[in-house]
CSV table of C-alpha atoms and ligand atoms in Angstrom, one decimal:
chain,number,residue,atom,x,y,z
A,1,UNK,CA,59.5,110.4,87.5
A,2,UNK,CA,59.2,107.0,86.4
A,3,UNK,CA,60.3,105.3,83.4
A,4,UNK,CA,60.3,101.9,81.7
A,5,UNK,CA,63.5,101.3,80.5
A,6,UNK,CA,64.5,97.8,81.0
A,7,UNK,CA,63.5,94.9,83.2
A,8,UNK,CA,67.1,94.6,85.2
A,9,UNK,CA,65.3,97.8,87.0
A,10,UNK,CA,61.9,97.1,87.3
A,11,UNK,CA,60.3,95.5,90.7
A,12,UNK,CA,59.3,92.7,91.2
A,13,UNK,CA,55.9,94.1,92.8
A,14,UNK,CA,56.2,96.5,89.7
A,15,UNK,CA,56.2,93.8,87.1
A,16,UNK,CA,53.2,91.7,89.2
A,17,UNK,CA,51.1,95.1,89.4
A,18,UNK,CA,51.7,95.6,85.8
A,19,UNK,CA,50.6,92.1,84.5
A,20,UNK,CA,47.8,92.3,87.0
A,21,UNK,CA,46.6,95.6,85.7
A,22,UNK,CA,46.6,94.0,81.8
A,23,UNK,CA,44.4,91.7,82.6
A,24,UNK,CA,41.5,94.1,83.9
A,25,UNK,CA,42.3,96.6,80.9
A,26,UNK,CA,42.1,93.8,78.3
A,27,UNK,CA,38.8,92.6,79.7
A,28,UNK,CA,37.6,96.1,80.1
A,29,UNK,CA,38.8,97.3,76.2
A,30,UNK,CA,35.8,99.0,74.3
A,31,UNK,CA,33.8,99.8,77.6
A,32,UNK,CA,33.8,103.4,78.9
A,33,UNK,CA,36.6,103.7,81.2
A,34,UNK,CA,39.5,106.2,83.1
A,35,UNK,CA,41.6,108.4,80.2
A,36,UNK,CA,45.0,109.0,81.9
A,37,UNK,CA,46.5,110.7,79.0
A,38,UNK,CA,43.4,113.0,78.5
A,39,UNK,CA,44.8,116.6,77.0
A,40,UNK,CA,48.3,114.7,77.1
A,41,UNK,CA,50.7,114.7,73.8
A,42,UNK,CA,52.9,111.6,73.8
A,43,UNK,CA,55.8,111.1,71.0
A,44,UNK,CA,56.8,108.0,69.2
A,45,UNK,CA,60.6,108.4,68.0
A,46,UNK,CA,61.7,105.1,66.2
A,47,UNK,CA,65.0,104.6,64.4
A,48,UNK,CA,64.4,101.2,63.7
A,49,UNK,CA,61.3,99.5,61.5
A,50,UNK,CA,58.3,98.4,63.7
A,51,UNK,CA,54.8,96.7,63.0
A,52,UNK,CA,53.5,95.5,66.5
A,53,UNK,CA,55.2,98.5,68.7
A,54,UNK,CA,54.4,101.5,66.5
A,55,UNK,CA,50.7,99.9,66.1
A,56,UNK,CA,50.2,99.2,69.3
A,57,UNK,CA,51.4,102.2,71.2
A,58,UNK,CA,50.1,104.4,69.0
A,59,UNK,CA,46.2,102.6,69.4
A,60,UNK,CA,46.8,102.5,73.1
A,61,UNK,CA,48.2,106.1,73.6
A,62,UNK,CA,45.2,106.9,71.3
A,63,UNK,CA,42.8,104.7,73.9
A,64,UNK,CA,44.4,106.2,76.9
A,65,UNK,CA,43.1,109.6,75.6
A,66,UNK,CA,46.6,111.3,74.3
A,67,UNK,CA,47.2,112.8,70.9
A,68,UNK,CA,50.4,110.8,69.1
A,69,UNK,CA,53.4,112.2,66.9
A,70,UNK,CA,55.3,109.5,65.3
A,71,UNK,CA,58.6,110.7,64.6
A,72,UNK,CA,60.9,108.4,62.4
A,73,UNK,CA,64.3,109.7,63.8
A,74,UNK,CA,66.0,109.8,60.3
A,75,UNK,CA,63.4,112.7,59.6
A,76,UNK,CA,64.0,114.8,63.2
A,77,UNK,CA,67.3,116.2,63.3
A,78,UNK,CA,68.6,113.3,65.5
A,79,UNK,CA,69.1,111.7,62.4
A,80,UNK,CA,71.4,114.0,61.1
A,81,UNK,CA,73.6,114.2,64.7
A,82,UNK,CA,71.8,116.6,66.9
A,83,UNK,CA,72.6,115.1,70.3
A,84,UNK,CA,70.4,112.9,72.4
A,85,UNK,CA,70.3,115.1,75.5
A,86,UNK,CA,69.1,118.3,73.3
A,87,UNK,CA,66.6,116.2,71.2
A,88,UNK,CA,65.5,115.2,75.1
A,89,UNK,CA,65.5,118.8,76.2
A,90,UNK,CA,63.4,119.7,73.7
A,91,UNK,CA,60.7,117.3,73.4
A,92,UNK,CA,61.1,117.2,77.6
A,93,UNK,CA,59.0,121.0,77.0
A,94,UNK,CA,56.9,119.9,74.5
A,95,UNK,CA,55.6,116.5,75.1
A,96,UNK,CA,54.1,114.5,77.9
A,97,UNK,CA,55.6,111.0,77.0
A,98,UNK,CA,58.2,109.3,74.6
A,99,UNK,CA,58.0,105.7,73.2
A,100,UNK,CA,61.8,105.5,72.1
A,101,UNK,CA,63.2,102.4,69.8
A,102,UNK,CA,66.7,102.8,68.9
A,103,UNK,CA,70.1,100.7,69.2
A,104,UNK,CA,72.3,101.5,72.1
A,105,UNK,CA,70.8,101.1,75.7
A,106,UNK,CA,72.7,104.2,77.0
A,107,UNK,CA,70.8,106.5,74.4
A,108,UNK,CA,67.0,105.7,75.3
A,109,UNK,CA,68.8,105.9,79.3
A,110,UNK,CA,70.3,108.9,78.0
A,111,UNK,CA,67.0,110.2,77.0
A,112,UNK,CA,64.7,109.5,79.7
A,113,UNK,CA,67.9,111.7,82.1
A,114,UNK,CA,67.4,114.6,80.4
A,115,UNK,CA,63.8,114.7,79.0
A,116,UNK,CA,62.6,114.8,82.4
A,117,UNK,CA,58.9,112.8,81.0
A,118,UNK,CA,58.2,108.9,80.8
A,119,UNK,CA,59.7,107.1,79.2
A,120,UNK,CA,59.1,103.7,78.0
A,121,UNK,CA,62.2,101.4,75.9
A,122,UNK,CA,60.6,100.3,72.7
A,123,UNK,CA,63.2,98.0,71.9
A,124,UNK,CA,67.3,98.7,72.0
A,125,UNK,CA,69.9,96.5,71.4
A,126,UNK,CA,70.1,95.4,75.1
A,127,UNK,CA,66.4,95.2,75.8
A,128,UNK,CA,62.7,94.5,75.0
A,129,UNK,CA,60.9,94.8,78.0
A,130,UNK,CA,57.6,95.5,77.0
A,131,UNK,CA,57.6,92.3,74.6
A,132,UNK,CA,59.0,89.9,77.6
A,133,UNK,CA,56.3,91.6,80.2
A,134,UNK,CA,53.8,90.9,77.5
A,135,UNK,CA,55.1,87.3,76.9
A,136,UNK,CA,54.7,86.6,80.3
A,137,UNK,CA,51.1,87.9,80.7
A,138,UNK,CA,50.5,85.6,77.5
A,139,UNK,CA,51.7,82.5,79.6
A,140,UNK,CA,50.2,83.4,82.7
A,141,UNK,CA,47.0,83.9,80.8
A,142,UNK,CA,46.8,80.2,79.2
A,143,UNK,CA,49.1,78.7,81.5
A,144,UNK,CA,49.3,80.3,85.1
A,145,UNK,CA,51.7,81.6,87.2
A,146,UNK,CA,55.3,81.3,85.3
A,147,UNK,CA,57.1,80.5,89.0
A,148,UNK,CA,58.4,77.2,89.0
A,149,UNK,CA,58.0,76.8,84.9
A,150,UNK,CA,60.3,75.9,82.5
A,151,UNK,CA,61.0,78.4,79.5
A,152,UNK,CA,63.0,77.2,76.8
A,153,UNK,CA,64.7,80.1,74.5
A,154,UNK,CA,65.8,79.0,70.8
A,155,UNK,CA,68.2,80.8,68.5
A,156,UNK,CA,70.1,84.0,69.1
A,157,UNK,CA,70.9,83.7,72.8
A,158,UNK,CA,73.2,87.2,73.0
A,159,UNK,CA,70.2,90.0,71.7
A,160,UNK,CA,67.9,92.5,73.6
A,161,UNK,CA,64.7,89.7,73.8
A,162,UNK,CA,67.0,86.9,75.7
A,163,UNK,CA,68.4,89.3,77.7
A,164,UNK,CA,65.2,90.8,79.3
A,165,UNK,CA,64.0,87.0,79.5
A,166,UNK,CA,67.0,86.7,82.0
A,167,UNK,CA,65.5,89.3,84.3
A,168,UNK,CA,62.7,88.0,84.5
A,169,UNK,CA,63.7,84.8,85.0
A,170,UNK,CA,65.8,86.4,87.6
A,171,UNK,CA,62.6,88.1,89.4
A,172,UNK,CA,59.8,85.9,88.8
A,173,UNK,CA,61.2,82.7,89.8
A,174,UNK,CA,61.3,80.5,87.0
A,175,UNK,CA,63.5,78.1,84.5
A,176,UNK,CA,64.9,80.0,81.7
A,177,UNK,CA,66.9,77.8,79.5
A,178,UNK,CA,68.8,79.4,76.5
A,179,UNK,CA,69.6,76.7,73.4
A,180,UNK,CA,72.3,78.5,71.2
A,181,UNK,CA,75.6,77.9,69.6
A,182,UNK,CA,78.5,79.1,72.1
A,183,UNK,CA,79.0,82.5,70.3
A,184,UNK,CA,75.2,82.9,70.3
A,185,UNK,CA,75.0,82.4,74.0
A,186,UNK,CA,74.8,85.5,76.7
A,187,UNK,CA,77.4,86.8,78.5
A,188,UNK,CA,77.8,85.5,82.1
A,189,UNK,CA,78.2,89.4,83.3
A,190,UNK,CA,74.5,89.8,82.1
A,191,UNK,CA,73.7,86.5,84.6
A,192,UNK,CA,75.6,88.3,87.7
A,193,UNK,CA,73.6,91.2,86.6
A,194,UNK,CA,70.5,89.7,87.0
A,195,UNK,CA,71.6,88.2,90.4
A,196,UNK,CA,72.3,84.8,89.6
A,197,UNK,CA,74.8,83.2,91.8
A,198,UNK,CA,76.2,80.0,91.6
A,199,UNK,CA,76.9,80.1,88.5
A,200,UNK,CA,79.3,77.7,87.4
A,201,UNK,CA,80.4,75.3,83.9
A,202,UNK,CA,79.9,71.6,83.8
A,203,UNK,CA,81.4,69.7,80.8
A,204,UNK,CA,78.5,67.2,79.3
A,205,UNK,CA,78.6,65.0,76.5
A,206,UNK,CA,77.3,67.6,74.3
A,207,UNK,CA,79.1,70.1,75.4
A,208,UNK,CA,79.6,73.0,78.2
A,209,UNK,CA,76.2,73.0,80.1
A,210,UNK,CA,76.3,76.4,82.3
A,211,UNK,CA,73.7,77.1,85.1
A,212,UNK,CA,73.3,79.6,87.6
A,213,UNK,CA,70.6,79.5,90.0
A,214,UNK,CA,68.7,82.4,92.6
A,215,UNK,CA,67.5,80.9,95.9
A,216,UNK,CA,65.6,84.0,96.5
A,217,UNK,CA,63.5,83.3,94.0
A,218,UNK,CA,63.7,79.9,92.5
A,219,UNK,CA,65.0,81.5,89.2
A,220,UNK,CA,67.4,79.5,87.2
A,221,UNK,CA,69.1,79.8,84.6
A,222,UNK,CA,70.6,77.0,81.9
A,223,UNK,CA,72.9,78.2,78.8
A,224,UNK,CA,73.3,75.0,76.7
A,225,UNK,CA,74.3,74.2,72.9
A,226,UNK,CA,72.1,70.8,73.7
A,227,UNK,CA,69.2,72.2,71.6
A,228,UNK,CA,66.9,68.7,72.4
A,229,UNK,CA,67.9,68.4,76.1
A,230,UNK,CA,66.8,72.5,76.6
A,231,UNK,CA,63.7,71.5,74.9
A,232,UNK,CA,62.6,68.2,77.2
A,233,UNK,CA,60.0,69.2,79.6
A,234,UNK,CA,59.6,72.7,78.8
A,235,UNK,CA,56.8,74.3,79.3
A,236,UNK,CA,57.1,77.0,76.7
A,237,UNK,CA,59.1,77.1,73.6
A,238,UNK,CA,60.4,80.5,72.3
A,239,UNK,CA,62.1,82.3,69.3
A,240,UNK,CA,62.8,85.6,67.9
A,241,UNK,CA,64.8,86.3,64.6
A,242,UNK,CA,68.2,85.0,63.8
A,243,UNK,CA,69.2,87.9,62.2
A,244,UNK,CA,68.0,91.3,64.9
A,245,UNK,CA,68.0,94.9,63.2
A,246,UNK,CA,71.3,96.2,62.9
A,247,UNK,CA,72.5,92.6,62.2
A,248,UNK,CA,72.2,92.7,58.8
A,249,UNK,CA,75.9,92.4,57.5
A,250,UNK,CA,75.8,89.2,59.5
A,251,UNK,CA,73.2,87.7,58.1
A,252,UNK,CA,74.9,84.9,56.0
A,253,UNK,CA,77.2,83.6,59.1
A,254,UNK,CA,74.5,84.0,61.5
A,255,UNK,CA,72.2,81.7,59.1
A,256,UNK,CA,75.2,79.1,58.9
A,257,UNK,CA,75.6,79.4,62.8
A,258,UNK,CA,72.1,79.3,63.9
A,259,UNK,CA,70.9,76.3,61.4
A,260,UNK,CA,69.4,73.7,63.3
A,261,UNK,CA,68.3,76.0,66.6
A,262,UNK,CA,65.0,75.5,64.9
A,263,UNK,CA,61.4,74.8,66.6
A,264,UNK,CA,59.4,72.7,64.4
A,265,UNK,CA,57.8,69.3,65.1
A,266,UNK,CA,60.3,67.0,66.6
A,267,UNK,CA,61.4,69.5,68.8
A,268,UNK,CA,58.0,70.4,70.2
A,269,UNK,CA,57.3,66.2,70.9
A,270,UNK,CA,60.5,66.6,73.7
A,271,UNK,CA,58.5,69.8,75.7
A,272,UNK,CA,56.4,69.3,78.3
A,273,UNK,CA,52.4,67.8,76.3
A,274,UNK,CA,50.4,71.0,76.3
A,275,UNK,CA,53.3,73.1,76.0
A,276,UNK,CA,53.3,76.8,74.5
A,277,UNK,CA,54.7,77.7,71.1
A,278,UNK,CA,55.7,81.9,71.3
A,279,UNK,CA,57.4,84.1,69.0
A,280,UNK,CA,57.7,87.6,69.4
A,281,UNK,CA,57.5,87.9,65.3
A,282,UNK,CA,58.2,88.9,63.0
A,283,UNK,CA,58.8,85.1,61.8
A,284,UNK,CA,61.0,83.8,59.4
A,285,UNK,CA,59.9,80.2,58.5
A,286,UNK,CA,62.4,77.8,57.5
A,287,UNK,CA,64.7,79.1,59.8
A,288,UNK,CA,64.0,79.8,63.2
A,289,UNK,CA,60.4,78.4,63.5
A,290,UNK,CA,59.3,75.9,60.5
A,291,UNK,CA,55.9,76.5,58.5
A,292,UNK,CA,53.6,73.7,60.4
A,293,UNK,CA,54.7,74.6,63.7
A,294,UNK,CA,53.8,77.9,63.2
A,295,UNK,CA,50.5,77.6,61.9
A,296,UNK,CA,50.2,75.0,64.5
A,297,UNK,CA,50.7,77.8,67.5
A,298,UNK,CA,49.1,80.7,65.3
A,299,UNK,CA,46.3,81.0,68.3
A,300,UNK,CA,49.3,81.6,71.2
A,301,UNK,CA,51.3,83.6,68.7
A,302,UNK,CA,48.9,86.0,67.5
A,303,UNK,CA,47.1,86.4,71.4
A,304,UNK,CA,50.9,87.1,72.0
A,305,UNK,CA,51.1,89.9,69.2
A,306,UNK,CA,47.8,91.5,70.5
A,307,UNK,CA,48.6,91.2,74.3
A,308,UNK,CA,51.2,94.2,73.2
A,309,UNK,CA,48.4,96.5,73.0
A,310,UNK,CA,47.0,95.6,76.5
A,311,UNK,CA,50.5,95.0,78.6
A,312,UNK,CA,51.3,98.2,76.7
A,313,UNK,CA,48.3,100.5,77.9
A,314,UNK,CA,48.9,98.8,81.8
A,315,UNK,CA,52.8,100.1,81.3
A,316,UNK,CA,52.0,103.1,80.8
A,317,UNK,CA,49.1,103.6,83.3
A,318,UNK,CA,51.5,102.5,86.0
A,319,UNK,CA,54.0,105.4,84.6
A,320,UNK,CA,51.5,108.3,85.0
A,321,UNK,CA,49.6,106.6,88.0
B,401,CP,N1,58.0,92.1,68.3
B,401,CP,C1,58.2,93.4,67.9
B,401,CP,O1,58.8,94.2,68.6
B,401,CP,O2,57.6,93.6,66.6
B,401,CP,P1,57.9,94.9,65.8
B,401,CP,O3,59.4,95.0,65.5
B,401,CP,O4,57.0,94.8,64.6
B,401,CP,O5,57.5,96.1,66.6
């Protein structure tokens, strides 16, 4: 039984068949073509808000040829405590697939154990693999191969979209740099996770610079506070939200914090010329991403948002394939 539930676990000849598969299913969308999911229920259960996810399983379950429930979980009875495992057990009988967004890693792991069906991470607080293996068909697509390239992360280092970017990093060979106040910076367990050795701290001018690298692959790995020196040479610039779901109470000291781990203008003049502007959205501008910019990268940013549906529909063909 195979499941997506973060990238820490998924091949590197798994990730390359799946981004290679997106491309031939984004070219082939409208034409007549294979219906997996034919006679096939799949379930949505979401505990947490969701524009791109929800929409764009539920169109590509829908194009794959399954019926769709979307379940809010505060309306099924998980909501009200019944345990993961039995909520699993239950729907394992009923349903052919689960598209799961919720907080804790261990539950959507949980889930997938005893469901016994595919399961597919929709975003916890740990992960968001099927954003980062769509970002990285988005670059690939405009930019080529990601081996060997530079990918600058701004803002909250320590959530789920960072952390996936550091597998991949990890597998696919290329620079991930991570701009972010100290206390917004990853843990260097999640490095050693993804197999970066040689990691080590070097005291800079402006500030602790630490970098681990993968000879295996060529990944590398940078986690700076130097916002301008993460950006020079990059060849993608990337954000997400300073303030993730479930980070709510936070959200005044996390603004204070963050200010300044902004991409706007300036900051785009020190990447590489021709570099990429991404953001996983939704966008708050003013803080991490200003207005212009934005609009200035709407093209690469909205291609991003669709590529969900397509990465999304090549996911899940590789599950049931
Ligand atoms: N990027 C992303 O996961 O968007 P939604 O929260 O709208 O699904």
């Amino acid at each position: 039984m195979k499941h997506l539930l973060s990238l820490e676990h998924l091949s590197r000849v798994d990730m390359d068949a799946i981004l290679t598969a997106t491309s031939d299913i984004k070219r082939r969308r409208g034409q007549p073509g294979p219906q997996p999911l034919a006679g096939q229920t799949w379930a949505l259960i979401f505990a947490k808000s969701s524009t791109r996810t929800r929409v764009s399983f539920e169109v590509g379950l829908r194009e794959l040829g399954a019926n769709v429930m979307f379940l809010s979980a505060a309306d099924i009875q998980l909501g009200r405590g019944e345990p993961i495992k039995d909520t699993a057990r239950v729907l394992g009988r009923m349903v052919h697939g689960v598209v799961f967004r919720t907080f804790a890693q261990a539950d959507v792991e949980e889930f997938a154990r005893y469901a016994n069906i595919p399961t597919i991470n929709a975003l916890t607080d740990e992960e968001h693999p099927c954003q980062i293996l769509t970002d990285i068909f988005t670059f690939q697509e405009q930019r080529g191969p990601i081996q060997g390239k530079v990918v600058t992360f701004v803002g909250d280092g320590a959530c789920n979209v960072p952390a996936s970017w550091i597998f991949a990093a990890a597998k696919l060979g290329f620079e991930l740099r991570i701009a972010a106040p100290k206390e917004f910076q990853p843990p260097l367990s999640l490095l050693e996770r993804a197999g970066f050795n040689h990691v080590h701290a070097q005291q800079a001018p402006t500030g602790e610079v630490i970098t681990g690298t993968l000879a295996a692959t060529g990944g590398k790995i940078v986690l700076t506070a130097d916002l301008q020196n993460a950006a020079t040479g990059a060849d993608l610039l990337y954000t997400d939200v300073w303030v993730s779901m479930g980070k709510e109470a936070e959200a005044a000291e996390r603004i204070k914090v963050l200010t300044g781990y902004q991409i706007n203008q300036a900051l785009v003049k020190r990447a590489r010329p021709g570099a990429l502007v991404m953001h996983c959205l939704p966008a708050y501008r003013g803080k991490e991403i200003d207005d212009e910019t934005f609009e200035a990268h709407a093209q690469t940013i909205f291609d991003e948002a669709e590529n969900r549906l397509h990465t999304q529909k090549a996911i899940i063909a590789w599950l049931v394939g």
